[in-house]
GROMACS .gro file of C-alpha atoms in nm:
model
  395
    1MET     CA    1   7.365   1.661   3.974
    2ALA     CA    2   7.423   1.476   3.630
    3GLN     CA    3   7.137   1.500   3.391
    4GLU     CA    4   7.126   1.072   3.402
    5ASP     CA    5   7.100   1.113   3.756
    6LEU     CA    6   6.840   1.317   3.780
    7ALA     CA    7   6.646   1.136   3.515
    8SER     CA    8   6.668   0.830   3.676
    9ILE     CA    9   6.484   0.976   3.975
   10ILE     CA   10   6.205   1.065   3.776
   11LYS     CA   11   6.210   0.720   3.561
   12SER     CA   12   6.208   0.511   3.889
   13VAL     CA   13   5.913   0.700   4.021
   14HIS     CA   14   5.700   0.635   3.723
   15SER     CA   15   5.805   0.269   3.707
   16LYS     CA   16   5.729   0.222   4.045
   17LEU     CA   17   5.365   0.336   4.010
   18ARG     CA   18   5.306   0.119   3.697
   19ARG     CA   19   5.448  -0.186   3.815
   20SER     CA   20   5.258  -0.147   4.119
   21CYS     CA   21   4.927  -0.120   3.907
   22ILE     CA   22   5.065  -0.409   3.670
   23ASN     CA   23   5.145  -0.663   3.938
   24GLY     CA   24   4.783  -0.628   4.073
   25GLY     CA   25   4.716  -0.319   4.271
   26ASP     CA   26   4.406  -0.105   4.231
   27CYS     CA   27   4.535   0.200   4.029
   28ASN     CA   28   4.349   0.456   4.218
   29GLU     CA   29   4.471   0.296   4.564
   30VAL     CA   30   4.796   0.310   4.427
   31TRP     CA   31   4.745   0.682   4.342
   32GLU     CA   32   4.637   0.745   4.700
   33ASN     CA   33   4.950   0.578   4.851
   34HIS     CA   34   5.186   0.793   4.641
   35LEU     CA   35   5.026   1.096   4.743
   36GLU     CA   36   5.094   1.008   5.105
   37ASP     CA   37   5.461   0.970   5.011
   38GLN     CA   38   5.613   1.329   5.089
   39GLN     CA   39   5.917   1.229   5.043
   40THR     CA   40   5.930   1.103   4.700
   41LEU     CA   41   5.698   1.365   4.611
   42LYS     CA   42   5.937   1.615   4.742
   43ASP     CA   43   6.249   1.447   4.540
   44TYR     CA   44   6.025   1.406   4.237
   45ALA     CA   45   5.995   1.787   4.234
   46LYS     CA   46   6.341   1.879   4.305
   47ALA     CA   47   6.472   1.632   4.019
   48MET     CA   48   6.237   1.778   3.805
   49LYS     CA   49   6.289   2.119   3.859
   50GLU     CA   50   6.658   2.109   3.837
   51LEU     CA   51   6.654   1.879   3.498
   52ALA     CA   52   6.424   2.128   3.345
   53THR     CA   53   6.598   2.480   3.424
   54ASN     CA   54   6.945   2.352   3.391
   55HIS     CA   55   6.950   2.071   3.123
   56TRP     CA   56   6.638   2.081   2.898
   57GLU     CA   57   6.613   2.473   2.896
   58LYS     CA   58   6.963   2.564   2.907
   59ASP     CA   59   7.004   2.634   2.538
   60LYS     CA   60   6.826   2.996   2.518
   61SER     CA   61   6.904   2.965   2.151
   62ARG     CA   62   6.629   2.655   2.079
   63GLU     CA   63   6.266   2.647   2.124
   64THR     CA   64   6.176   2.479   2.417
   65ARG     CA   65   5.836   2.318   2.521
   66ILE     CA   66   5.731   2.596   2.698
   67VAL     CA   67   5.834   2.818   2.456
   68TRP     CA   68   5.640   2.632   2.173
   69THR     CA   69   5.339   2.606   2.396
   70GLU     CA   70   5.334   2.974   2.456
   71ARG     CA   71   5.369   3.087   2.127
   72PHE     CA   72   5.092   2.835   2.003
   73ILE     CA   73   4.842   2.989   2.282
   74THR     CA   74   4.912   3.350   2.220
   75SER     CA   75   4.917   3.297   1.804
   76TYR     CA   76   4.595   3.113   1.856
   77PHE     CA   77   4.406   3.364   2.027
   78CYS     CA   78   4.521   3.682   1.865
   79ALA     CA   79   4.361   3.881   1.615
   80ASN     CA   80   4.331   3.670   1.316
   81GLY     CA   81   4.484   3.419   1.449
   82ASP     CA   82   4.411   3.033   1.433
   83LEU     CA   83   4.096   3.047   1.625
   84GLN     CA   84   3.983   3.302   1.408
   85LYS     CA   85   4.085   3.104   1.126
   86LEU     CA   86   3.866   2.778   1.284
   87ILE     CA   87   3.559   3.001   1.324
   88ASN     CA   88   3.540   3.135   0.974
   89LYS     CA   89   3.586   2.755   0.846
   90ASP     CA   90   3.322   2.678   1.103
   91LYS     CA   91   3.107   2.951   0.934
   92ARG     CA   92   3.153   2.816   0.600
   93SER     CA   93   3.073   2.477   0.686
   94LEU     CA   94   2.769   2.604   0.863
   95ASP     CA   95   2.633   2.774   0.529
   96PHE     CA   96   2.720   2.441   0.354
   97HIS     CA   97   2.524   2.240   0.570
   98SER     CA   98   2.221   2.516   0.556
   99SER     CA   99   2.196   2.411   0.173
  100GLU     CA  100   2.096   2.143   0.012
  101LEU     CA  101   2.432   2.017  -0.072
  102VAL     CA  102   2.387   1.612  -0.094
  103GLU     CA  103   2.482   1.416  -0.443
  104SER     CA  104   2.219   1.099  -0.472
  105LEU     CA  105   2.383   0.819  -0.536
  106SER     CA  106   2.087   0.616  -0.567
  107ASP     CA  107   1.695   0.579  -0.469
  108GLU     CA  108   1.831   0.412  -0.179
  109GLN     CA  109   2.152   0.587  -0.077
  110SER     CA  110   2.240   0.965  -0.010
  111GLU     CA  111   2.585   1.098   0.020
  112CYS     CA  112   2.723   1.360   0.264
  113SER     CA  113   2.927   1.535   0.024
  114ARG     CA  114   3.049   1.839   0.200
  115CYS     CA  115   3.085   1.710   0.548
  116CYS     CA  116   3.253   1.350   0.582
  117GLY     CA  117   3.150   1.173   0.278
  118LEU     CA  118   2.936   0.913   0.460
  119VAL     CA  119   2.681   0.725   0.267
  120PHE     CA  120   2.320   0.692   0.438
  121ASN     CA  121   2.037   0.453   0.328
  122SER     CA  122   1.782   0.657   0.357
  123SER     CA  123   1.687   1.025   0.365
  124VAL     CA  124   1.594   1.062   0.737
  125ASP     CA  125   1.912   0.923   0.860
  126LEU     CA  126   2.095   1.170   0.616
  127ASP     CA  127   1.868   1.463   0.733
  128GLN     CA  128   1.906   1.354   1.090
  129HIS     CA  129   2.332   1.374   1.014
  130LYS     CA  130   2.323   1.717   0.864
  131SER     CA  131   2.088   1.843   1.153
  132ASP     CA  132   2.374   1.716   1.406
  133VAL     CA  133   2.615   1.913   1.216
  134ARG     CA  134   2.434   2.200   1.176
  135LEU     CA  135   2.364   2.173   1.562
  136LYS     CA  136   2.766   2.111   1.662
  137LEU     CA  137   2.870   2.390   1.449
  138SER     CA  138   2.603   2.666   1.558
  139GLU     CA  139   2.713   2.587   1.910
  140ARG     CA  140   3.064   2.655   1.846
  141LEU     CA  141   2.980   3.009   1.663
  142LYS     CA  142   2.775   3.099   1.989
  143THR     CA  143   3.075   3.162   2.188
  144PRO     CA  144   3.184   3.525   2.139
  145PHE     CA  145   3.514   3.567   2.020
  146GLU     CA  146   3.757   3.851   2.068
  147PRO     CA  147   4.139   3.865   2.061
  148LEU     CA  148   4.278   3.761   2.405
  149VAL     CA  149   4.614   3.923   2.379
  150LYS     CA  150   4.561   4.119   2.724
  151GLU     CA  151   4.446   3.822   2.984
  152ILE     CA  152   4.488   3.439   2.827
  153ARG     CA  153   4.350   3.200   3.163
  154VAL     CA  154   4.565   2.918   3.142
  155LEU     CA  155   4.593   2.651   3.407
  156ASP     CA  156   4.958   2.463   3.423
  157VAL     CA  157   4.919   2.115   3.508
  158GLY     CA  158   5.178   1.941   3.667
  159SER     CA  159   5.359   2.265   3.675
  160CYS     CA  160   5.655   2.222   3.932
  161TYR     CA  161   5.837   2.556   3.855
  162ALA     CA  162   5.556   2.792   3.728
  163PRO     CA  163   5.748   2.834   3.385
  164PHE     CA  164   5.448   3.052   3.243
  165LEU     CA  165   5.453   3.308   3.504
  166LYS     CA  166   5.665   3.509   3.307
  167PHE     CA  167   5.446   3.557   3.019
  168GLU     CA  168   5.266   3.904   3.126
  169HIS     CA  169   4.964   3.837   2.879
  170PHE     CA  170   4.917   3.492   3.046
  171ASN     CA  171   4.672   3.507   3.398
  172CYS     CA  172   4.807   3.148   3.482
  173LEU     CA  173   4.726   2.932   3.747
  174SER     CA  174   4.993   2.690   3.829
  175ILE     CA  175   4.961   2.358   4.013
  176ASP     CA  176   5.121   2.045   4.096
  177LEU     CA  177   5.122   1.766   4.341
  178CYS     CA  178   5.447   1.905   4.496
  179PRO     CA  179   5.524   2.232   4.433
  180ALA     CA  180   5.880   2.306   4.372
  181CYS     CA  181   5.830   2.688   4.454
  182GLU     CA  182   5.595   2.919   4.603
  183ASP     CA  183   5.414   3.040   4.302
  184VAL     CA  184   5.267   2.691   4.234
  185ARG     CA  185   4.989   2.604   4.412
  186GLN     CA  186   4.965   2.253   4.562
  187CYS     CA  187   4.655   2.043   4.386
  188ASP     CA  188   4.597   1.671   4.279
  189PHE     CA  189   4.408   1.771   3.956
  190LEU     CA  190   4.317   1.386   3.903
  191ASN     CA  191   4.081   1.393   4.235
  192VAL     CA  192   3.984   1.783   4.242
  193SER     CA  193   3.669   1.910   4.268
  194ALA     CA  194   3.503   2.145   3.990
  195HIS     CA  195   3.245   2.421   4.035
  196HIS     CA  196   3.015   2.657   3.838
  197THR     CA  197   3.124   3.024   3.814
  198GLU     CA  198   2.938   3.337   3.722
  199SER     CA  199   3.242   3.565   3.751
  200HIS     CA  200   3.511   3.591   3.487
  201GLY     CA  201   3.775   3.835   3.625
  202SER     CA  202   4.087   3.757   3.823
  203SER     CA  203   3.900   3.739   4.118
  204VAL     CA  204   3.834   3.370   4.036
  205GLN     CA  205   4.181   3.264   4.135
  206ALA     CA  206   4.156   3.405   4.477
  207ALA     CA  207   3.857   3.204   4.584
  208LEU     CA  208   3.992   2.879   4.455
  209LEU     CA  209   4.271   2.895   4.720
  210SER     CA  210   4.250   2.728   5.063
  211GLU     CA  211   4.331   2.967   5.367
  212ASP     CA  212   4.694   2.945   5.394
  213LYS     CA  213   4.697   3.029   4.984
  214ARG     CA  214   4.909   2.754   4.928
  215SER     CA  215   4.665   2.497   4.773
  216VAL     CA  216   4.357   2.453   4.533
  217THR     CA  217   4.053   2.320   4.675
  218SER     CA  218   3.804   2.358   4.341
  219LEU     CA  219   3.829   2.466   3.986
  220PRO     CA  220   3.560   2.663   3.787
  221LEU     CA  221   3.426   2.485   3.523
  222GLY     CA  222   3.424   2.616   3.164
  223TRP     CA  223   3.634   2.919   3.261
  224PHE     CA  224   4.007   2.854   3.132
  225HIS     CA  225   4.124   2.946   2.792
  226GLY     CA  226   4.406   2.718   2.772
  227ILE     CA  227   4.488   2.405   2.979
  228VAL     CA  228   4.875   2.278   2.984
  229PHE     CA  229   4.946   1.888   3.015
  230SER     CA  230   5.319   1.899   2.978
  231LEU     CA  231   5.464   1.542   3.045
  232LEU     CA  232   5.179   1.492   3.288
  233LEU     CA  233   4.992   1.192   3.122
  234GLU     CA  234   5.272   0.970   3.133
  235TYR     CA  235   5.317   1.028   3.492
  236LEU     CA  236   5.001   0.846   3.568
  237PRO     CA  237   5.022   0.469   3.575
  238SER     CA  238   4.699   0.411   3.383
  239PRO     CA  239   4.519   0.496   3.079
  240LYS     CA  240   4.174   0.533   3.286
  241GLN     CA  241   4.362   0.795   3.500
  242ARG     CA  242   4.483   0.991   3.164
  243TRP     CA  243   4.159   0.960   3.038
  244THR     CA  244   3.961   1.128   3.354
  245CYS     CA  245   4.270   1.431   3.321
  246CYS     CA  246   4.158   1.459   2.970
  247VAL     CA  247   3.741   1.448   3.027
  248LYS     CA  248   3.795   1.717   3.352
  249ALA     CA  249   4.038   1.932   3.117
  250HIS     CA  250   3.713   1.949   2.896
  251GLN     CA  251   3.494   2.057   3.179
  252LEU     CA  252   3.729   2.331   3.276
  253LEU     CA  253   3.786   2.500   2.914
  254GLN     CA  254   3.551   2.714   2.750
  255VAL     CA  255   3.425   2.640   2.418
  256ASN     CA  256   3.707   2.700   2.162
  257SER     CA  257   3.968   2.694   2.379
  258VAL     CA  258   4.250   2.457   2.406
  259LEU     CA  259   4.403   2.149   2.547
  260VAL     CA  260   4.792   2.157   2.512
  261ILE     CA  261   4.977   1.791   2.533
  262ILE     CA  262   5.332   1.764   2.567
  263THR     CA  263   5.456   1.379   2.575
  264PRO     CA  264   5.786   1.270   2.567
  265ASP     CA  265   5.947   1.069   2.270
  266SER     CA  266   6.320   1.046   2.182
  267ASN     CA  267   6.239   0.812   1.865
  268ARG     CA  268   6.165   0.941   1.525
  269GLN     CA  269   5.847   1.012   1.438
  270HIS     CA  270   5.670   0.734   1.260
  271ARG     CA  271   5.812   0.501   1.563
  272ARG     CA  272   5.474   0.593   1.780
  273ALA     CA  273   5.251   0.707   1.471
  274GLN     CA  274   4.982   0.469   1.576
  275GLN     CA  275   4.989   0.572   1.926
  276MET     CA  276   4.952   0.937   1.838
  277LYS     CA  277   4.657   0.833   1.653
  278ASP     CA  278   4.483   0.629   1.910
  279TRP     CA  279   4.555   0.927   2.146
  280LYS     CA  280   4.411   1.162   1.877
  281MET     CA  281   4.063   0.923   1.849
  282ALA     CA  282   4.018   0.888   2.208
  283ILE     CA  283   4.059   1.264   2.316
  284GLU     CA  284   3.837   1.383   2.004
  285THR     CA  285   3.576   1.126   2.120
  286ILE     CA  286   3.528   1.377   2.460
  287GLY     CA  287   3.468   1.669   2.254
  288PHE     CA  288   3.761   1.794   2.102
  289LYS     CA  289   3.933   1.844   1.758
  290ARG     CA  290   4.324   1.824   1.731
  291CYS     CA  291   4.413   2.147   1.568
  292VAL     CA  292   4.811   2.109   1.564
  293TYR     CA  293   5.035   1.856   1.595
  294GLN     CA  294   5.447   1.872   1.562
  295LYS     CA  295   5.736   1.659   1.649
  296LEU     CA  296   6.001   1.772   1.805
  297ASP     CA  297   6.356   1.584   1.858
  298HIS     CA  298   6.236   1.447   2.174
  299ILE     CA  299   5.879   1.545   2.249
  300HIS     CA  300   5.538   1.514   2.046
  301CYS     CA  301   5.320   1.868   2.078
  302MET     CA  302   4.940   1.881   2.054
  303ALA     CA  303   4.670   2.087   2.091
  304PHE     CA  304   4.298   1.973   2.090
  305ARG     CA  305   4.024   2.256   2.032
  306LYS     CA  306   3.725   2.204   2.296
  307THR     CA  307   3.442   2.239   1.960
  308GLN     CA  308   3.131   2.138   2.225
  309HIS     CA  309   2.989   2.165   2.546
  310ARG     CA  310   2.868   1.887   2.750
  311GLU     CA  311   2.622   1.860   3.037
  312ASP     CA  312   2.620   1.478   3.045
  313TYR     CA  313   2.969   1.306   3.036
  314SER     CA  314   2.813   0.975   3.094
  315LYS     CA  315   2.697   0.968   2.759
  316VAL     CA  316   3.069   0.964   2.617
  317THR     CA  317   3.210   0.624   2.472
  318ASP     CA  318   3.488   0.531   2.706
  319MET     CA  319   3.793   0.519   2.484
  320SER     CA  320   4.054   0.544   2.790
  321THR     CA  321   4.256   0.234   2.667
  322ASN     CA  322   4.350   0.442   2.361
  323LEU     CA  323   4.542   0.648   2.618
  324TYR     CA  324   4.820   0.393   2.659
  325ILE     CA  325   5.200   0.460   2.640
  326PRO     CA  326   5.456   0.163   2.587
  327GLN     CA  327   5.579   0.137   2.902
  328ASP     CA  328   5.235   0.032   3.019
  329PHE     CA  329   5.340  -0.310   2.885
  330ASN     CA  330   5.665  -0.318   3.053
  331THR     CA  331   5.683  -0.532   3.373
  332ARG     CA  332   6.129  -0.555   3.391
  333SER     CA  333   6.242  -0.421   3.709
  334ASP     CA  334   6.397  -0.136   3.509
  335SER     CA  335   6.222   0.154   3.338
  336GLN     CA  336   6.322   0.043   2.969
  337PRO     CA  337   6.019   0.070   2.737
  338ILE     CA  338   5.943  -0.152   2.447
  339LYS     CA  339   5.810  -0.180   2.104
  340LEU     CA  340   5.444  -0.265   2.067
  341GLY     CA  341   5.326  -0.510   1.796
  342ASN     CA  342   4.982  -0.472   1.652
  343GLU     CA  343   4.859  -0.753   1.787
  344THR     CA  344   4.940  -0.633   2.141
  345ARG     CA  345   4.758  -0.273   2.080
  346GLU     CA  346   4.465  -0.478   1.962
  347SER     CA  347   4.477  -0.705   2.270
  348LEU     CA  348   4.460  -0.371   2.483
  349LYS     CA  349   4.167  -0.206   2.284
  350ARG     CA  350   3.942  -0.533   2.307
  351SER     CA  351   4.032  -0.543   2.684
  352ASN     CA  352   3.754  -0.449   2.962
  353CYS     CA  353   3.933  -0.169   3.145
  354THR     CA  354   3.730  -0.052   3.452
  355ASP     CA  355   3.803   0.167   3.725
  356SER     CA  356   3.913  -0.147   3.929
  357ASN     CA  357   4.054  -0.322   3.674
  358CYS     CA  358   4.272  -0.024   3.501
  359ARG     CA  359   4.619  -0.122   3.575
  360LEU     CA  360   4.673  -0.278   3.225
  361SER     CA  361   4.777  -0.587   3.324
  362LEU     CA  362   4.748  -0.789   3.015
  363GLU     CA  363   4.746  -1.198   3.025
  364ARG     CA  364   5.050  -1.359   3.126
  365SER     CA  365   5.055  -1.540   2.766
  366SER     CA  366   5.052  -1.161   2.606
  367SER     CA  367   5.359  -1.057   2.842
  368ASP     CA  368   5.501  -1.349   2.685
  369TYR     CA  369   5.416  -1.235   2.346
  370ILE     CA  370   5.575  -0.913   2.379
  371ARG     CA  371   5.892  -1.039   2.503
  372SER     CA  372   5.928  -1.314   2.233
  373ASN     CA  373   5.857  -1.057   1.974
  374ILE     CA  374   6.035  -0.736   2.052
  375GLN     CA  375   6.225  -0.623   1.788
  376GLU     CA  376   6.432  -0.388   2.014
  377LEU     CA  377   6.442  -0.192   2.327
  378ALA     CA  378   6.335   0.149   2.243
  379ASP     CA  379   6.593   0.406   2.303
  380THR     CA  380   6.739   0.370   2.682
  381ALA     CA  381   6.571   0.689   2.812
  382GLU     CA  382   6.209   0.654   2.893
  383GLY     CA  383   6.190   0.945   2.662
  384VAL     CA  384   6.169   1.167   2.982
  385SER     CA  385   6.542   1.112   3.045
  386SER     CA  386   6.686   1.239   2.725
  387ILE     CA  387   6.494   1.583   2.682
  388PRO     CA  388   6.701   1.869   2.606
  389ALA     CA  389   6.604   2.221   2.504
  390ASP     CA  390   6.374   2.135   2.202
  391LYS     CA  391   6.451   2.169   1.818
  392LYS     CA  392   6.306   2.524   1.674
  393ARG     CA  393   6.026   2.506   1.464
  394LYS     CA  394   6.074   2.513   1.094
  395SER     CA  395   5.907   2.790   0.912
   0.00000   0.00000   0.00000
């Protein structure tokens, strides 16, 4: 089947889900109805597998999203790799904050000169800030680090055809709503339960599976070294659901482990710069720190390091509205995205997005504003439609 026809199948599913939410449907109910539509799920999985294997990754001379992800995770955990460098940096920062490295601005104000440059109106506030920073840094350093070149535990969410199983140093669990091959287990990551486990061996994976070994019934907390969201978040019809997935990823990762996010965009890097900043702000609020970002020809590649453990996620500020995509604002019958204006984006952030109201249905006047101020339609693809093999990273 031609690439355009396959992409049309993918785009139509995404568009239908978003329109159902925008037109007044409860997003959780929309998602549940989608899970029951087995024929649509099978058609989607078949199209995605063919699109990825026969078109996007056909050119072996270029670095694909799969190769980019594997290289990053491997280099991150190897000896003297990115994680070791970040840990060394944390140690230096801890040394800084363990000493008196504060510049007095006046009798009433003091500045944290080594950390963030924030100005505090009292020495009590400053001391509390330094104490909080030391606590966060020491927490990261509590986790023992050894190079993980033999077995890196990876959870590939929305895997489709298990592309990471070919890497021998990955102990990969591949899950998807509707697996396109036998190596992928059926699982709805958005709603799957999580549990504590004391084991760290490969036997943990076997315990996660159902009796027929075809689906995953639960996932272990704080067990994975890497979680991959490759073209996943834009599948979900609402920002709240994307936020839920990111929070769950934080729960399932060990401290110092990484969440890799690949999201499609055929435009130039600056076109969605504000969106990427908003995503970064939201995800870091959960307890991550972005450690790498790269814009390839048709995708954004990001990795977030889990920097702190949380017991109570109810205290995390809900910044789900930051996890928007341009298509969230599109009520057209087709799936062409539109360009967001700053006023529209700010209107979104000010909106009160709740579990039952997370469809991002702006006021009718806001929709009219989008249409009246649109400068041009974003490239005819929804992003996912035109992703070929990715361009090799520059050295």
